[in-house]
mmCIF file of C-alpha atoms in Angstrom:
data_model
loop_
_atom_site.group_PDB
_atom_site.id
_atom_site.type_symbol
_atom_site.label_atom_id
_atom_site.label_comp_id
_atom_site.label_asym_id
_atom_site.label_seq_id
_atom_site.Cartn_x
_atom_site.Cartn_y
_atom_site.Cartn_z
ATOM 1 C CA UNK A 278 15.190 -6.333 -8.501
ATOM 2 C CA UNK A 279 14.041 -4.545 -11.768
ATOM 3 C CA UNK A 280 12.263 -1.862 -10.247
ATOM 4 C CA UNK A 281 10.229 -0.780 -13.665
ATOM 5 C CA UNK A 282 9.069 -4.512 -13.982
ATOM 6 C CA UNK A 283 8.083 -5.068 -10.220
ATOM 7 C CA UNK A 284 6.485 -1.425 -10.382
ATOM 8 C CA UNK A 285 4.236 -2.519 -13.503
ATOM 9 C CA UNK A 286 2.900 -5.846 -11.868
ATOM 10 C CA UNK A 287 2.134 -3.481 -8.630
ATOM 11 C CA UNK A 288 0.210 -1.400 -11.272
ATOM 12 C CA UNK A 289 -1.530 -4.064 -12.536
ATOM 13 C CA UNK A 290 -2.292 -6.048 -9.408
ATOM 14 C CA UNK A 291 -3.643 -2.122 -7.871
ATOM 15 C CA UNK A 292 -6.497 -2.326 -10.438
ATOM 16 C CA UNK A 293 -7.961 -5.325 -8.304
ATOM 17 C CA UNK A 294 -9.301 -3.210 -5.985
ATOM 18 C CA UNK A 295 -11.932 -0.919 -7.625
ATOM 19 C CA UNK A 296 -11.491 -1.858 -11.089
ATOM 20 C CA UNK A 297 -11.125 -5.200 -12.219
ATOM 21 C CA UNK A 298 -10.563 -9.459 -11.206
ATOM 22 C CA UNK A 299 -11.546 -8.280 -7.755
ATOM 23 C CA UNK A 300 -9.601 -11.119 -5.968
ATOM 24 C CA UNK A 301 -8.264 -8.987 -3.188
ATOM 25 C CA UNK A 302 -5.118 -9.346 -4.535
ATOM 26 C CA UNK A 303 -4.089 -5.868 -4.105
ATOM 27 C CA UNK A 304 -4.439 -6.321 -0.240
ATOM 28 C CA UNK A 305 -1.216 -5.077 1.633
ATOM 29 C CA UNK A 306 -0.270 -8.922 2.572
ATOM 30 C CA UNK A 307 -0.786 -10.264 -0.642
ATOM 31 C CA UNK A 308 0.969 -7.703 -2.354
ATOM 32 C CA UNK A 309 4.066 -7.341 -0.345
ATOM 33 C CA UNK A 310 4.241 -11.191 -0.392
ATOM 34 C CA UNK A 311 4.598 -11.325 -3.999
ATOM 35 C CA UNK A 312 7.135 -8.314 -3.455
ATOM 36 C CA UNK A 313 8.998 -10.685 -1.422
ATOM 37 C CA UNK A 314 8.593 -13.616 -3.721
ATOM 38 C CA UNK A 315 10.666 -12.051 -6.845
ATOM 39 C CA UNK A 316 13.032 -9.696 -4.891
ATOM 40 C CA UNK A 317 13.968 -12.501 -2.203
ATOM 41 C CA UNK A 318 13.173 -10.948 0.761
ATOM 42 C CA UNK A 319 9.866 -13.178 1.768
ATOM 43 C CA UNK A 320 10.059 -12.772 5.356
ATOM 44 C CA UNK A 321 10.796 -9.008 5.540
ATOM 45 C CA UNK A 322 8.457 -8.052 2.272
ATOM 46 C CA UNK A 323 5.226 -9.924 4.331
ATOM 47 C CA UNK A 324 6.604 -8.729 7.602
ATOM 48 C CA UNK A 325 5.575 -5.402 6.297
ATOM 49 C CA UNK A 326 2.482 -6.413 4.725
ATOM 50 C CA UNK A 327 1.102 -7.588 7.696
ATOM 51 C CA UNK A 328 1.908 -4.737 10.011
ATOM 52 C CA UNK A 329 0.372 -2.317 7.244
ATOM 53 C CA UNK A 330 -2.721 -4.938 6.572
ATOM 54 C CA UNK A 331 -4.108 -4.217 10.050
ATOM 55 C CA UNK A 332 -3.999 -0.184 9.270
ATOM 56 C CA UNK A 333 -5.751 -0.703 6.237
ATOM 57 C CA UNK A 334 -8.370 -3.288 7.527
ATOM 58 C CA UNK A 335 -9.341 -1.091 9.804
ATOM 59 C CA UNK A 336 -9.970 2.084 7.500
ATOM 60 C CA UNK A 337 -13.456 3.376 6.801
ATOM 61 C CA UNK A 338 -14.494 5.683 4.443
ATOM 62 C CA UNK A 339 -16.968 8.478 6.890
ATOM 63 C CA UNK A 340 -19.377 10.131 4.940
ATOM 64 C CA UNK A 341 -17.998 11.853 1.808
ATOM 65 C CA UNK A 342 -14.575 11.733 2.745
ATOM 66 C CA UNK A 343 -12.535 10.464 0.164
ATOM 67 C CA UNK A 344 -11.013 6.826 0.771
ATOM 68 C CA UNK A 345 -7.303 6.268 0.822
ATOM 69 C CA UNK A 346 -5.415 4.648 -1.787
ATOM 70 C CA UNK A 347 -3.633 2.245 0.608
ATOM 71 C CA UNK A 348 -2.758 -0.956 -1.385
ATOM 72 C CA UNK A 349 -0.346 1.101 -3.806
ATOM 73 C CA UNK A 350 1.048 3.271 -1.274
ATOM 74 C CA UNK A 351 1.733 -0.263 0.569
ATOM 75 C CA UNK A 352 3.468 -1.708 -2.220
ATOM 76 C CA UNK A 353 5.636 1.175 -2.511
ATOM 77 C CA UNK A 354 6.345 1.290 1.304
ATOM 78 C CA UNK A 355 7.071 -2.469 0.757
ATOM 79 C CA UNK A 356 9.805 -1.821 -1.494
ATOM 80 C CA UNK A 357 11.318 0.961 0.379
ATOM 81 C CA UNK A 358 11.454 -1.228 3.341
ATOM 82 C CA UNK A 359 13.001 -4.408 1.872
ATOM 83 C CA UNK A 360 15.544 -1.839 0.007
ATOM 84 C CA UNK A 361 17.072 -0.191 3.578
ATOM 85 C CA UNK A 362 16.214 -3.027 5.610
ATOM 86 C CA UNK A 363 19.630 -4.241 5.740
ATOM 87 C CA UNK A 364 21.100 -0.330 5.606
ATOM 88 C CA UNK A 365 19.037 0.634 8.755
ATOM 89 C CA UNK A 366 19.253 -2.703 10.482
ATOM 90 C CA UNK A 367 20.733 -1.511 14.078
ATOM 91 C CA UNK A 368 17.529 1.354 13.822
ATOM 92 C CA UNK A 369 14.938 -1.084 12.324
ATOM 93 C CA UNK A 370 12.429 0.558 14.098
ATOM 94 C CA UNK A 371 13.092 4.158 12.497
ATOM 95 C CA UNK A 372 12.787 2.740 9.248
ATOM 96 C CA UNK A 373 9.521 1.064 9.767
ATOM 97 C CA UNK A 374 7.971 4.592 11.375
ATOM 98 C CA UNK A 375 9.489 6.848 8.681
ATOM 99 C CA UNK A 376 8.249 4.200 5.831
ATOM 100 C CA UNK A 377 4.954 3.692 7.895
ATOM 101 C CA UNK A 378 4.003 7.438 8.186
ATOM 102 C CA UNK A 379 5.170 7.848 3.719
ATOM 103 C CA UNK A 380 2.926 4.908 3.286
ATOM 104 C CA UNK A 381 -0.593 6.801 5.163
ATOM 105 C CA UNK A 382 0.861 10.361 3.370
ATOM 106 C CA UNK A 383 0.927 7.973 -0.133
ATOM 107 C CA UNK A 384 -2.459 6.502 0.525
ATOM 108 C CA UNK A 385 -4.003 10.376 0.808
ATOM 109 C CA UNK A 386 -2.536 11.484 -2.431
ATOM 110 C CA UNK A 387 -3.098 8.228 -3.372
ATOM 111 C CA UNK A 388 -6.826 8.686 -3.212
ATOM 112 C CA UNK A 389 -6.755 11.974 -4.623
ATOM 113 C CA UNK A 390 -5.274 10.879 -7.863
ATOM 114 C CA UNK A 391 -7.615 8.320 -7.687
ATOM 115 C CA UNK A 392 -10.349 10.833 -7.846
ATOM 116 C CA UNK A 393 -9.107 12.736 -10.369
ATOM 117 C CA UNK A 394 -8.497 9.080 -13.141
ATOM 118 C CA UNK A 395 -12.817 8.878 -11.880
ATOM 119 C CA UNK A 396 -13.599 11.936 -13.413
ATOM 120 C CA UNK A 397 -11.568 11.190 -16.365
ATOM 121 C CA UNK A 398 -12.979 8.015 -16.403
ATOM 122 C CA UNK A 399 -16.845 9.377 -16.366
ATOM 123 C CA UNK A 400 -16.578 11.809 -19.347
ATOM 124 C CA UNK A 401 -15.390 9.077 -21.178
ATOM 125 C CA UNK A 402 -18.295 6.837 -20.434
ATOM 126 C CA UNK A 403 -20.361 10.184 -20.734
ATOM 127 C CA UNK A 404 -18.815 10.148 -24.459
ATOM 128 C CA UNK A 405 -19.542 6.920 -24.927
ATOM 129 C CA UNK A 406 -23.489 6.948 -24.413
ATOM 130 C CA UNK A 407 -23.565 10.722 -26.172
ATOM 131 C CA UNK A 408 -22.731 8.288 -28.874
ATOM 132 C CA UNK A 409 -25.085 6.068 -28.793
ATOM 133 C CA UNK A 410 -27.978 8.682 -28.198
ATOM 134 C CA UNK A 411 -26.299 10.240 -31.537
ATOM 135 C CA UNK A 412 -26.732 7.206 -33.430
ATOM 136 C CA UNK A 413 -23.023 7.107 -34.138
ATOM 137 C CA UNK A 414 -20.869 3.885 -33.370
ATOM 138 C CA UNK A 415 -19.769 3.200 -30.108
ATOM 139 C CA UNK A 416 -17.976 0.695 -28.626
ATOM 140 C CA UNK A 417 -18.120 0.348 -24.724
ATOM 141 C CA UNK A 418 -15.447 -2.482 -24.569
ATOM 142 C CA UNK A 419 -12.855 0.025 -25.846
ATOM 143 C CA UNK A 420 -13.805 2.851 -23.239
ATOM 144 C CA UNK A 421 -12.865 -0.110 -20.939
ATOM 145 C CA UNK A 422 -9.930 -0.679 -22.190
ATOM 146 C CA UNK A 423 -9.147 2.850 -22.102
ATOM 147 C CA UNK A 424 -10.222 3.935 -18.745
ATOM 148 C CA UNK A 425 -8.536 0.744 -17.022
ATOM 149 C CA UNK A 426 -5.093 1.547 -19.172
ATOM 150 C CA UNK A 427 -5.038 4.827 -17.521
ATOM 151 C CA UNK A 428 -5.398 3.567 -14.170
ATOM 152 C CA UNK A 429 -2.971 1.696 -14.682
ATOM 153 C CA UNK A 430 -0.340 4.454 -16.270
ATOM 154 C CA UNK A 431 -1.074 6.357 -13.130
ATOM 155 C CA UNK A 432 -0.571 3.975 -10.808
ATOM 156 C CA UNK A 433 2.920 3.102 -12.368
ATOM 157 C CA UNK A 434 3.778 6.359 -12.581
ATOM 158 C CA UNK A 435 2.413 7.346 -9.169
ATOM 159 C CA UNK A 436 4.570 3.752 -7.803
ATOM 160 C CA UNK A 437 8.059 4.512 -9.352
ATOM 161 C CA UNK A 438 7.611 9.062 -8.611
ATOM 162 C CA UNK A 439 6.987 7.598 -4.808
ATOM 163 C CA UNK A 440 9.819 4.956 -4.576
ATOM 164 C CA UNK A 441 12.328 7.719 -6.116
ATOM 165 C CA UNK A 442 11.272 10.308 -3.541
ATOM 166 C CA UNK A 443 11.535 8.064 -0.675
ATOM 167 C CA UNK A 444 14.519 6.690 -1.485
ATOM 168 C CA UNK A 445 15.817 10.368 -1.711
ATOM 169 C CA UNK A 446 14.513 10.959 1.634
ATOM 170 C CA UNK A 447 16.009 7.994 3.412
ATOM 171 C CA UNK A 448 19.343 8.414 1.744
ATOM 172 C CA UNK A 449 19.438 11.521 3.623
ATOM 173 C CA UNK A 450 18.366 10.527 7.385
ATOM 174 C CA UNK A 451 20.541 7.643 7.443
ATOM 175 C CA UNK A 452 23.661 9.807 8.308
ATOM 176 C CA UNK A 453 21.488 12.245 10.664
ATOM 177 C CA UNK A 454 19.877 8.832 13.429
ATOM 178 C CA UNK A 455 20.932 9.766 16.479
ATOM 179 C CA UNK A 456 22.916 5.998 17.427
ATOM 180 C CA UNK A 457 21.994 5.575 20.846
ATOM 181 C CA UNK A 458 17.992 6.178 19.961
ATOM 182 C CA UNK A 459 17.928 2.515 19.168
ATOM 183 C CA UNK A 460 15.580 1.644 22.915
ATOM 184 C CA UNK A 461 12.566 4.382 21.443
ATOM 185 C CA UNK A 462 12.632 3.368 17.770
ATOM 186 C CA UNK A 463 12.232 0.144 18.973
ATOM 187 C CA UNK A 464 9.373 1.143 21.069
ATOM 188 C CA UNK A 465 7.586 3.211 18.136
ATOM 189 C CA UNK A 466 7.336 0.150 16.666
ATOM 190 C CA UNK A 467 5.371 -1.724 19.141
ATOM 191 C CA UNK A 468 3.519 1.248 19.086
ATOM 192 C CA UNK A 469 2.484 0.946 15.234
ATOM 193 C CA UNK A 470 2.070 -2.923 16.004
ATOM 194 C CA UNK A 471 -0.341 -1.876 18.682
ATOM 195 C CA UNK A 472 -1.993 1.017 17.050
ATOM 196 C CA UNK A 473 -3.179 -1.518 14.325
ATOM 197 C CA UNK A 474 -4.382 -4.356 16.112
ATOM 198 C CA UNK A 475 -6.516 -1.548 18.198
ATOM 199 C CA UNK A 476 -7.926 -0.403 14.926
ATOM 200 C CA UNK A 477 -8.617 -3.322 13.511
ATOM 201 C CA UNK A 478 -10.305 -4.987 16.755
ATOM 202 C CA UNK A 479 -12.740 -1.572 17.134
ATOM 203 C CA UNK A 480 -14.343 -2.716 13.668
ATOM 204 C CA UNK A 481 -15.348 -5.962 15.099
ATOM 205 C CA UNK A 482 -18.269 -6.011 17.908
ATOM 206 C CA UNK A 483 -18.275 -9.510 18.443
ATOM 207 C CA UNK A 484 -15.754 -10.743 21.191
ATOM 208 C CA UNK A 485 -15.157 -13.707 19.136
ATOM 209 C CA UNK A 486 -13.901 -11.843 16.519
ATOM 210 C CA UNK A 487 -11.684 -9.877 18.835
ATOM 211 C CA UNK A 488 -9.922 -12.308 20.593
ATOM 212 C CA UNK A 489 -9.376 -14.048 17.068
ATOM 213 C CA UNK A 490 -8.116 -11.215 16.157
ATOM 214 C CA UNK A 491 -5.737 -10.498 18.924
ATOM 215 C CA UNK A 492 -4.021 -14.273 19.088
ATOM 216 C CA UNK A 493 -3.296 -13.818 15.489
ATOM 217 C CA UNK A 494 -1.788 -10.349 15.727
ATOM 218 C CA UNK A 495 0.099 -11.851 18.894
ATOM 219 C CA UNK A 496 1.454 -15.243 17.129
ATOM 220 C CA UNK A 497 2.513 -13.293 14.149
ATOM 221 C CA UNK A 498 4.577 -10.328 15.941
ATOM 222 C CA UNK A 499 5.962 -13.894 18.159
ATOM 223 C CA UNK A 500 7.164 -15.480 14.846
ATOM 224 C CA UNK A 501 8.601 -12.655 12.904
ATOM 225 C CA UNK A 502 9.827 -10.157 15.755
ATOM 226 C CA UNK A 503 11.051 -13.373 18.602
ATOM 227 C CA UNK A 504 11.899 -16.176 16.915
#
C-alpha cells in the first residue's frame, strides 16, 4: 500500500465534510471501506469503520465547543489498524483500544487544526471583498481554490505526521503486552462496541429508532466478530 497515495485520496475525500461534494463520503465507514478496497484488507478496514462510525454518529458539538475532526483521525486509525492487525493478532483487542483512544486524541487536534485553516481561510475571503470594495480585480473562484488546497495540504500532512507517530508508538508496545492479558483486551473491546451503540442510541428518542439501531449493531458485531 503506497501510503503517500492512499494518504492524498484520504485528504481529498476529508474535504467532503465541511468543504466541498458533501456526499458523506468522508464518514468513518465509507472511508475505511475504500481503505480496505485498495490495500486488500476489506473486512478488517470496514470492521473498523463501523466500530468508529457509531462514536462519531453519536458526537455533538455543545455550545461553543469546538467539533472534532473525526473522519481524518478515522482514516488514519484505519490504516494503523489494518497495518498491525496481523502483528497483534493473539491481542486484537489491545490494538483496537490503543488505535481507538489515538483516533478520539486525533479527532481533538484534529479540530483544532481545523480551526486554525478557518481563520486562514476568512482573511482570505476578507481579502477578497477588500478588493472588490477597492475597485481592484478580484476573483472569488481562485480564493476557492486556494482555501480548499490548503485544507487539503493540512489534512495530508496532518494524515501521514499521525500514521508515522502511531506506528512509532505501536512498534514499541508490541514487545511490552503482557501475553496472558488476552481475556481483558478482549473484554475492552466489547466495551468500545458497547460504549458506541450506547452513544449512538441516546441521540435517538424514538424507540423505533433504537431498537433499529441495536439489531444492526448486534448483526454486525455477529458477522464480523462470530462468524
Amino acid at each position: 500500500m503506497n501510503l503517500f497515495g492512499i494518504s492524498a485520496l484520504l485528504a481529498a475525500l476529508g474535504l467532503d465534510q465541511r468543504h466541498a461534494f458533501q456526499l458523506a463520503l468522508s464518514q468513518p465507514l465509507v472511508t475505511c471501506s475504500i481503505i480496505g478496497f485498495f490495500s486488500g484488507n476489506f473486512a478488517d478496514a470496514m470492521y473498523f469503520g463501523l466500530l468508529i462510525q457509531l462514536v462519531w454518529l453519536g458526537n455533538l458539538p455543545v455550545g461553543a465547543s469546538t467539533t472534532p475532526e473525526g473522519n481524518i483521525a478515522s482514516a488514519t486509525g484505519c490504516l494503523l489498524y489494518i497495518e498491525y492487525n496481523e502483528l497483534f493478532l493473539p491481542q486484537s483487542g489491545f490494538l483496537i483500544l490503543v488505535i481507538y483512544l489515538y483516533t478520539v486524541f486525533l479527532s481533538f487536534i484534529g479540530g483544532q487544526l481545523y480551526n486554525s485553516a478557518r481563520n486562514l481561510n476568512i482573511k482570505l475571503f476578507d481579502y477578497a471583498f477588500k478588493s472588490i470594495n477597492d475597485s481592484r480585480r478580484a476573483n472569488i473562484g481562485k480564493v476557492i481554490v486556494v482555501a480548499l488546497l490548503i485544507q487539503f495540504g493540512l489534512n495530508w500532512i496532518f494524515i501521514i505526521i499521525s500514521y508515522f507517530a502511531g506506528e512509532q508508538a505501536l512498534n514499541q508496545m508490541h514487545n511490552l503486552i503482557p501475553s496472558g492479558w488476552k481475556t481483558i483486551w478482549s473484554l475492552a473491546e466489547w466495551a468500545i462496541w458497547g460504549a458506541g451503540i450506547g452513544l449512538v442510541i441516546s441521540v435517538y428518542k424514538s424507540r423505533k429508532y433504537k431498537k433499529l439501531i441495536a439489531i444492526v449493531s448486534i448483526l454486525s458485531v455477529f458477522i464480523f466478530k462470530i462468524i
